[in-house]
Amino acid sequence: MGAYDEAEHERREQKTSAVDADFDAERPEYSGSLTYDSGDSAEALLDKFQEMKGD
């Protein structure tokens, strides 16, 4: 391990405590709709799983 460097410690502390506010803080708004296919029922999926397992 290297020697303790107080100046380096202070430099890193200042770097990590600084807040970066150079980004766009506004959240984009999206409009539209969302649809999804839920697929088979739980029972059908379990049947398919058992079939694949070979039981």
CSV table of N, CA, C and O in Angstrom, one decimal:
chain,number,residue,atom,x,y,z
A,1,MET,N,0.8,-1.2,0.0
A,1,MET,CA,0.0,0.0,0.0
A,1,MET,C,0.9,1.2,0.0
A,1,MET,O,1.9,1.2,0.6
A,2,GLY,N,0.4,2.3,-0.7
A,2,GLY,CA,1.2,3.5,-0.7
A,2,GLY,C,1.0,4.4,0.5
A,2,GLY,O,0.2,4.1,1.4
A,3,ALA,N,1.7,5.4,0.5
A,3,ALA,CA,1.7,6.3,1.7
A,3,ALA,C,0.4,7.1,1.6
A,3,ALA,O,-0.1,7.4,0.5
A,4,TYR,N,-0.2,7.5,2.7
A,4,TYR,CA,-1.4,8.3,2.7
A,4,TYR,C,-1.1,9.7,2.2
A,4,TYR,O,-0.2,10.4,2.7
A,5,ASP,N,-1.9,10.2,1.3
A,5,ASP,CA,-1.7,11.5,0.7
A,5,ASP,C,-2.9,12.3,1.0
A,5,ASP,O,-3.9,12.2,0.4
A,6,GLU,N,-2.8,13.2,1.9
A,6,GLU,CA,-3.9,14.0,2.3
A,6,GLU,C,-4.4,14.9,1.2
A,6,GLU,O,-5.6,15.1,1.1
A,7,ALA,N,-3.5,15.5,0.4
A,7,ALA,CA,-3.9,16.4,-0.7
A,7,ALA,C,-4.7,15.6,-1.7
A,7,ALA,O,-5.8,16.1,-2.2
A,8,GLU,N,-4.3,14.3,-2.0
A,8,GLU,CA,-5.1,13.5,-2.9
A,8,GLU,C,-6.4,13.2,-2.4
A,8,GLU,O,-7.5,13.2,-3.1
A,9,HIS,N,-6.5,12.9,-1.1
A,9,HIS,CA,-7.8,12.6,-0.4
A,9,HIS,C,-8.7,13.8,-0.5
A,9,HIS,O,-9.9,13.6,-0.9
A,10,GLU,N,-8.2,14.9,-0.3
A,10,GLU,CA,-9.1,16.2,-0.4
A,10,GLU,C,-9.5,16.4,-1.8
A,10,GLU,O,-10.7,16.8,-2.0
A,11,ARG,N,-8.6,16.2,-2.8
A,11,ARG,CA,-9.0,16.4,-4.2
A,11,ARG,C,-10.1,15.4,-4.6
A,11,ARG,O,-11.1,15.8,-5.2
A,12,ARG,N,-10.0,14.2,-4.2
A,12,ARG,CA,-11.0,13.2,-4.5
A,12,ARG,C,-12.3,13.5,-3.8
A,12,ARG,O,-13.4,13.3,-4.4
A,13,GLU,N,-12.3,14.0,-2.6
A,13,GLU,CA,-13.5,14.3,-1.8
A,13,GLU,C,-14.2,15.5,-2.5
A,13,GLU,O,-15.4,15.5,-2.7
A,14,GLN,N,-13.5,16.5,-3.0
A,14,GLN,CA,-14.1,17.6,-3.7
A,14,GLN,C,-14.7,17.2,-5.0
A,14,GLN,O,-15.8,17.6,-5.4
A,15,LYS,N,-14.0,16.3,-5.7
A,15,LYS,CA,-14.5,15.8,-7.0
A,15,LYS,C,-15.8,15.0,-6.8
A,15,LYS,O,-16.7,15.2,-7.6
A,16,THR,N,-15.9,14.1,-5.8
A,16,THR,CA,-17.1,13.3,-5.6
A,16,THR,C,-18.2,14.1,-5.0
A,16,THR,O,-19.4,13.7,-5.1
A,17,SER,N,-17.9,15.2,-4.3
A,17,SER,CA,-19.0,15.9,-3.7
A,17,SER,C,-19.6,17.0,-4.6
A,17,SER,O,-20.6,17.6,-4.3
A,18,ALA,N,-19.0,17.2,-5.8
A,18,ALA,CA,-19.5,18.2,-6.7
A,18,ALA,C,-20.7,17.7,-7.4
A,18,ALA,O,-20.8,16.5,-7.8
A,19,VAL,N,-21.7,18.5,-7.7
A,19,VAL,CA,-22.9,18.1,-8.4
A,19,VAL,C,-22.8,18.6,-9.8
A,19,VAL,O,-22.5,19.7,-10.1
A,20,ASP,N,-23.0,17.6,-10.7
A,20,ASP,CA,-23.0,17.9,-12.1
A,20,ASP,C,-24.4,18.3,-12.6
A,20,ASP,O,-25.3,17.4,-12.7
A,21,ALA,N,-24.6,19.6,-12.9
A,21,ALA,CA,-25.9,20.0,-13.3
A,21,ALA,C,-25.9,20.4,-14.8
A,21,ALA,O,-26.8,21.2,-15.2
A,22,ASP,N,-25.1,19.8,-15.5
A,22,ASP,CA,-25.0,20.1,-17.0
A,22,ASP,C,-25.9,19.3,-17.8
A,22,ASP,O,-25.8,19.3,-19.0
A,23,PHE,N,-26.8,18.6,-17.2
A,23,PHE,CA,-27.8,17.7,-18.0
A,23,PHE,C,-29.2,18.4,-18.0
A,23,PHE,O,-29.5,19.2,-17.1
A,24,ASP,N,-30.0,17.9,-18.9
A,24,ASP,CA,-31.3,18.4,-19.0
A,24,ASP,C,-32.2,17.7,-17.9
A,24,ASP,O,-32.4,16.5,-17.9
A,25,ALA,N,-32.6,18.5,-16.9
A,25,ALA,CA,-33.3,17.9,-15.7
A,25,ALA,C,-34.8,17.6,-16.0
A,25,ALA,O,-35.5,16.9,-15.3
A,26,GLU,N,-35.3,18.1,-17.1
A,26,GLU,CA,-36.7,17.9,-17.5
A,26,GLU,C,-36.9,16.5,-18.0
A,26,GLU,O,-36.1,16.0,-18.8
A,27,ARG,N,-37.9,15.8,-17.6
A,27,ARG,CA,-38.3,14.5,-18.1
A,27,ARG,C,-39.1,14.6,-19.3
A,27,ARG,O,-40.0,15.4,-19.4
A,28,PRO,N,-38.8,13.8,-20.3
A,28,PRO,CA,-39.6,13.9,-21.6
A,28,PRO,C,-41.0,13.3,-21.3
A,28,PRO,O,-41.1,12.3,-20.5
A,29,GLU,N,-42.0,13.8,-22.0
A,29,GLU,CA,-43.3,13.3,-21.9
A,29,GLU,C,-43.6,12.5,-23.1
A,29,GLU,O,-43.4,13.0,-24.2
A,30,TYR,N,-44.1,11.3,-23.0
A,30,TYR,CA,-44.5,10.4,-24.1
A,30,TYR,C,-46.0,10.3,-24.1
A,30,TYR,O,-46.7,10.2,-23.1
A,31,SER,N,-46.5,10.2,-25.3
A,31,SER,CA,-47.9,10.0,-25.5
A,31,SER,C,-48.1,8.8,-26.4
A,31,SER,O,-47.2,8.5,-27.3
A,32,GLY,N,-49.2,8.1,-26.3
A,32,GLY,CA,-49.4,6.9,-27.1
A,32,GLY,C,-50.1,5.9,-26.3
A,32,GLY,O,-50.7,6.1,-25.2
A,33,SER,N,-50.0,4.6,-26.8
A,33,SER,CA,-50.7,3.6,-26.0
A,33,SER,C,-49.7,2.4,-26.0
A,33,SER,O,-48.7,2.3,-26.7
A,34,LEU,N,-50.0,1.5,-25.0
A,34,LEU,CA,-49.2,0.3,-24.8
A,34,LEU,C,-50.1,-0.9,-24.9
A,34,LEU,O,-51.2,-0.9,-24.2
A,35,THR,N,-49.8,-1.9,-25.7
A,35,THR,CA,-50.5,-3.1,-25.7
A,35,THR,C,-49.5,-4.3,-25.6
A,35,THR,O,-48.4,-4.1,-26.0
A,36,TYR,N,-50.0,-5.3,-25.0
A,36,TYR,CA,-49.1,-6.5,-24.9
A,36,TYR,C,-50.0,-7.8,-25.0
A,36,TYR,O,-51.2,-7.7,-24.7
A,37,ASP,N,-49.4,-8.8,-25.4
A,37,ASP,CA,-50.1,-10.1,-25.5
A,37,ASP,C,-49.7,-11.0,-24.3
A,37,ASP,O,-48.5,-11.3,-24.1
A,38,SER,N,-50.6,-11.3,-23.5
A,38,SER,CA,-50.4,-12.0,-22.3
A,38,SER,C,-50.1,-13.5,-22.6
A,38,SER,O,-49.7,-14.2,-21.7
A,39,GLY,N,-50.4,-13.9,-23.8
A,39,GLY,CA,-50.1,-15.3,-24.1
A,39,GLY,C,-51.1,-16.3,-23.5
A,39,GLY,O,-52.2,-16.0,-23.2
A,40,ASP,N,-50.6,-17.5,-23.3
A,40,ASP,CA,-51.4,-18.6,-22.8
A,40,ASP,C,-51.7,-18.3,-21.3
A,40,ASP,O,-51.1,-17.6,-20.6
A,41,SER,N,-52.7,-19.1,-20.8
A,41,SER,CA,-53.1,-19.0,-19.4
A,41,SER,C,-52.0,-19.7,-18.6
A,41,SER,O,-51.2,-20.4,-19.1
A,42,ALA,N,-52.0,-19.5,-17.3
A,42,ALA,CA,-51.0,-20.2,-16.4
A,42,ALA,C,-51.1,-21.7,-16.5
A,42,ALA,O,-50.1,-22.4,-16.6
A,43,GLU,N,-52.3,-22.2,-16.6
A,43,GLU,CA,-52.5,-23.7,-16.7
A,43,GLU,C,-51.9,-24.2,-18.0
A,43,GLU,O,-51.2,-25.2,-18.0
A,44,ALA,N,-52.1,-23.5,-19.1
A,44,ALA,CA,-51.6,-23.9,-20.4
A,44,ALA,C,-50.1,-23.9,-20.4
A,44,ALA,O,-49.4,-24.7,-20.9
A,45,LEU,N,-49.5,-22.8,-19.7
A,45,LEU,CA,-48.1,-22.8,-19.6
A,45,LEU,C,-47.5,-23.9,-18.8
A,45,LEU,O,-46.4,-24.5,-19.1
A,46,LEU,N,-48.1,-24.2,-17.7
A,46,LEU,CA,-47.7,-25.3,-16.8
A,46,LEU,C,-47.8,-26.7,-17.6
A,46,LEU,O,-46.9,-27.5,-17.5
A,47,ASP,N,-48.8,-26.8,-18.3
A,47,ASP,CA,-49.0,-28.0,-19.1
A,47,ASP,C,-47.8,-28.2,-20.1
A,47,ASP,O,-47.2,-29.2,-20.3
A,48,LYS,N,-47.5,-27.1,-20.8
A,48,LYS,CA,-46.5,-27.0,-21.8
A,48,LYS,C,-45.1,-27.3,-21.1
A,48,LYS,O,-44.3,-28.1,-21.7
A,49,PHE,N,-44.9,-26.8,-19.9
A,49,PHE,CA,-43.7,-27.0,-19.2
A,49,PHE,C,-43.5,-28.5,-18.8
A,49,PHE,O,-42.5,-29.1,-19.0
A,50,GLN,N,-44.6,-29.1,-18.3
A,50,GLN,CA,-44.6,-30.5,-18.0
A,50,GLN,C,-44.3,-31.4,-19.2
A,50,GLN,O,-43.6,-32.4,-19.2
A,51,GLU,N,-44.9,-31.0,-20.3
A,51,GLU,CA,-44.7,-31.7,-21.6
A,51,GLU,C,-43.2,-31.6,-22.0
A,51,GLU,O,-42.6,-32.6,-22.5
A,52,MET,N,-42.6,-30.4,-21.8
A,52,MET,CA,-41.2,-30.3,-22.2
A,52,MET,C,-40.3,-31.0,-21.3
A,52,MET,O,-39.2,-31.5,-21.7
A,53,LYS,N,-40.6,-31.1,-20.0
A,53,LYS,CA,-39.8,-31.8,-19.0
A,53,LYS,C,-39.9,-33.3,-19.3
A,53,LYS,O,-39.0,-34.1,-19.0
A,54,GLY,N,-41.0,-33.8,-19.9
A,54,GLY,CA,-41.1,-35.2,-20.2
A,54,GLY,C,-41.8,-36.0,-19.1
A,54,GLY,O,-41.6,-37.2,-19.0
A,55,ASP,N,-42.4,-35.3,-18.2
A,55,ASP,CA,-43.1,-36.0,-17.1
A,55,ASP,C,-44.5,-36.5,-17.5
A,55,ASP,O,-45.2,-36.0,-18.3
